């Protein structure tokens, strides 16, 4: 789906509706001072379910969208963590922040490598 939208005339509008790393939405508090700020456009997904037997939360986090690797050139990405163990909501937020940090690292790495990839816009 993300790759489909990248090729559509409305790609820019679709991308701009997503939260932006370090700028707005659910990604506003992450990467405020890193090189990826304003260059990751993505939707977060979180599911945390209680595990009553082991007295913990089972957390699933995902983040998918676009990263700008050079002006006007975007890569599609999707990150997922399944079945992570969390003692409480604070641990769930740490996992959430880790996924966001990984996306920032991926964006920076892709930008430093020239940003060439199949499916760019």
mmCIF file of C-alpha atoms in Angstrom:
data_model
loop_
_atom_site.group_PDB
_atom_site.id
_atom_site.type_symbol
_atom_site.label_atom_id
_atom_site.label_comp_id
_atom_site.label_asym_id
_atom_site.label_seq_id
_atom_site.Cartn_x
_atom_site.Cartn_y
_atom_site.Cartn_z
ATOM 1 C CA UNK A 1 0.000 0.000 0.000
ATOM 2 C CA UNK A 2 2.780 2.444 0.891
ATOM 3 C CA UNK A 3 4.609 1.755 -2.360
ATOM 4 C CA UNK A 4 1.326 2.219 -4.283
ATOM 5 C CA UNK A 5 0.775 5.684 -2.780
ATOM 6 C CA UNK A 6 4.355 6.690 -3.531
ATOM 7 C CA UNK A 7 3.554 6.437 -7.268
ATOM 8 C CA UNK A 8 0.214 8.306 -7.176
ATOM 9 C CA UNK A 9 -0.363 11.978 -8.071
ATOM 10 C CA UNK A 10 -1.618 12.499 -4.499
ATOM 11 C CA UNK A 11 1.590 11.077 -2.964
ATOM 12 C CA UNK A 12 2.655 14.375 -1.420
ATOM 13 C CA UNK A 13 -0.767 15.001 0.153
ATOM 14 C CA UNK A 14 -0.901 11.432 1.497
ATOM 15 C CA UNK A 15 2.601 11.702 2.966
ATOM 16 C CA UNK A 16 1.866 15.082 4.551
ATOM 17 C CA UNK A 17 -1.171 13.635 6.374
ATOM 18 C CA UNK A 18 1.157 11.309 8.314
ATOM 19 C CA UNK A 19 2.862 12.261 11.593
ATOM 20 C CA UNK A 20 6.320 13.769 10.996
ATOM 21 C CA UNK A 21 9.320 12.766 13.119
ATOM 22 C CA UNK A 22 10.223 15.524 15.564
ATOM 23 C CA UNK A 23 7.553 17.868 14.177
ATOM 24 C CA UNK A 24 3.955 16.776 14.751
ATOM 25 C CA UNK A 25 1.509 14.020 15.587
ATOM 26 C CA UNK A 26 2.531 10.876 17.425
ATOM 27 C CA UNK A 27 6.161 11.337 16.298
ATOM 28 C CA UNK A 28 6.498 14.931 17.554
ATOM 29 C CA UNK A 29 8.423 14.069 20.732
ATOM 30 C CA UNK A 30 10.982 11.826 19.034
ATOM 31 C CA UNK A 31 14.145 13.005 17.311
ATOM 32 C CA UNK A 32 13.745 16.695 18.103
ATOM 33 C CA UNK A 33 17.437 17.420 17.473
ATOM 34 C CA UNK A 34 18.606 14.647 15.147
ATOM 35 C CA UNK A 35 19.313 14.779 11.388
ATOM 36 C CA UNK A 36 16.143 12.759 10.644
ATOM 37 C CA UNK A 37 13.872 15.458 12.097
ATOM 38 C CA UNK A 38 11.202 16.343 9.520
ATOM 39 C CA UNK A 39 12.329 13.546 7.185
ATOM 40 C CA UNK A 40 10.344 10.555 8.500
ATOM 41 C CA UNK A 41 6.604 10.497 7.724
ATOM 42 C CA UNK A 42 4.993 7.482 9.371
ATOM 43 C CA UNK A 43 2.039 5.951 11.180
ATOM 44 C CA UNK A 44 2.553 4.165 14.471
ATOM 45 C CA UNK A 45 0.633 1.056 15.507
ATOM 46 C CA UNK A 46 0.592 -0.159 19.114
ATOM 47 C CA UNK A 47 -1.140 -3.161 20.627
ATOM 48 C CA UNK A 48 -0.428 -4.068 24.238
ATOM 49 C CA UNK A 49 -2.306 -6.959 25.767
ATOM 50 C CA UNK A 50 -2.208 -8.223 29.340
ATOM 51 C CA UNK A 51 -0.518 -11.534 30.088
ATOM 52 C CA UNK A 52 -2.182 -12.334 33.413
ATOM 53 C CA UNK A 53 -0.235 -15.558 33.935
ATOM 54 C CA UNK A 54 3.163 -13.834 33.780
ATOM 55 C CA UNK A 55 1.954 -10.456 35.131
ATOM 56 C CA UNK A 56 3.182 -8.390 32.197
ATOM 57 C CA UNK A 57 2.091 -6.750 28.980
ATOM 58 C CA UNK A 58 2.764 -8.292 25.595
ATOM 59 C CA UNK A 59 3.539 -5.403 23.289
ATOM 60 C CA UNK A 60 3.452 -5.175 19.500
ATOM 61 C CA UNK A 61 4.753 -2.001 17.881
ATOM 62 C CA UNK A 62 4.881 -1.024 14.248
ATOM 63 C CA UNK A 63 5.911 2.035 12.303
ATOM 64 C CA UNK A 64 5.468 2.401 8.574
ATOM 65 C CA UNK A 65 5.709 5.183 6.071
ATOM 66 C CA UNK A 66 8.285 7.163 4.165
ATOM 67 C CA UNK A 67 11.716 8.528 4.846
ATOM 68 C CA UNK A 68 13.174 11.331 2.788
ATOM 69 C CA UNK A 69 16.710 10.319 1.843
ATOM 70 C CA UNK A 70 17.492 13.411 -0.227
ATOM 71 C CA UNK A 71 15.264 16.301 -1.300
ATOM 72 C CA UNK A 72 12.256 14.891 -3.148
ATOM 73 C CA UNK A 73 13.437 11.252 -2.882
ATOM 74 C CA UNK A 74 11.614 8.903 -0.501
ATOM 75 C CA UNK A 75 12.052 5.314 0.619
ATOM 76 C CA UNK A 76 9.195 3.172 1.892
ATOM 77 C CA UNK A 77 9.829 1.457 5.225
ATOM 78 C CA UNK A 78 8.020 -0.689 7.751
ATOM 79 C CA UNK A 79 9.311 -1.733 11.177
ATOM 80 C CA UNK A 80 7.613 -4.179 13.513
ATOM 81 C CA UNK A 81 8.273 -5.610 16.954
ATOM 82 C CA UNK A 82 6.078 -8.568 17.904
ATOM 83 C CA UNK A 83 5.617 -10.113 21.335
ATOM 84 C CA UNK A 84 7.890 -7.805 23.311
ATOM 85 C CA UNK A 85 7.569 -8.191 27.058
ATOM 86 C CA UNK A 86 6.759 -5.065 29.056
ATOM 87 C CA UNK A 87 6.311 -4.805 32.829
ATOM 88 C CA UNK A 88 4.173 -1.670 32.593
ATOM 89 C CA UNK A 89 3.094 1.208 30.362
ATOM 90 C CA UNK A 90 6.465 2.935 30.813
ATOM 91 C CA UNK A 91 8.174 -0.123 29.294
ATOM 92 C CA UNK A 92 5.703 -0.040 26.384
ATOM 93 C CA UNK A 93 6.665 3.595 25.762
ATOM 94 C CA UNK A 94 10.361 2.632 25.788
ATOM 95 C CA UNK A 95 9.705 0.044 23.071
ATOM 96 C CA UNK A 96 7.713 2.642 21.110
ATOM 97 C CA UNK A 97 10.593 5.118 21.389
ATOM 98 C CA UNK A 98 13.121 2.457 20.350
ATOM 99 C CA UNK A 99 11.165 1.789 17.138
ATOM 100 C CA UNK A 100 11.115 5.517 16.406
ATOM 101 C CA UNK A 101 14.859 5.777 17.093
ATOM 102 C CA UNK A 102 15.518 2.890 14.693
ATOM 103 C CA UNK A 103 13.577 4.685 11.939
ATOM 104 C CA UNK A 104 15.693 7.812 12.508
ATOM 105 C CA UNK A 105 18.893 5.759 12.259
ATOM 106 C CA UNK A 106 17.655 4.113 9.036
ATOM 107 C CA UNK A 107 16.815 7.508 7.528
ATOM 108 C CA UNK A 108 20.225 8.924 8.412
ATOM 109 C CA UNK A 109 22.001 5.856 7.042
ATOM 110 C CA UNK A 110 20.033 5.912 3.774
ATOM 111 C CA UNK A 111 20.714 9.645 3.370
ATOM 112 C CA UNK A 112 24.449 9.113 3.879
ATOM 113 C CA UNK A 113 24.512 6.420 1.199
ATOM 114 C CA UNK A 114 23.146 8.672 -1.497
ATOM 115 C CA UNK A 115 19.504 7.654 -1.251
ATOM 116 C CA UNK A 116 19.348 5.559 -4.435
ATOM 117 C CA UNK A 117 16.846 2.720 -4.333
ATOM 118 C CA UNK A 118 14.185 1.051 -6.444
ATOM 119 C CA UNK A 119 10.769 2.630 -5.941
ATOM 120 C CA UNK A 120 11.990 6.145 -5.170
ATOM 121 C CA UNK A 121 9.990 9.191 -6.065
#
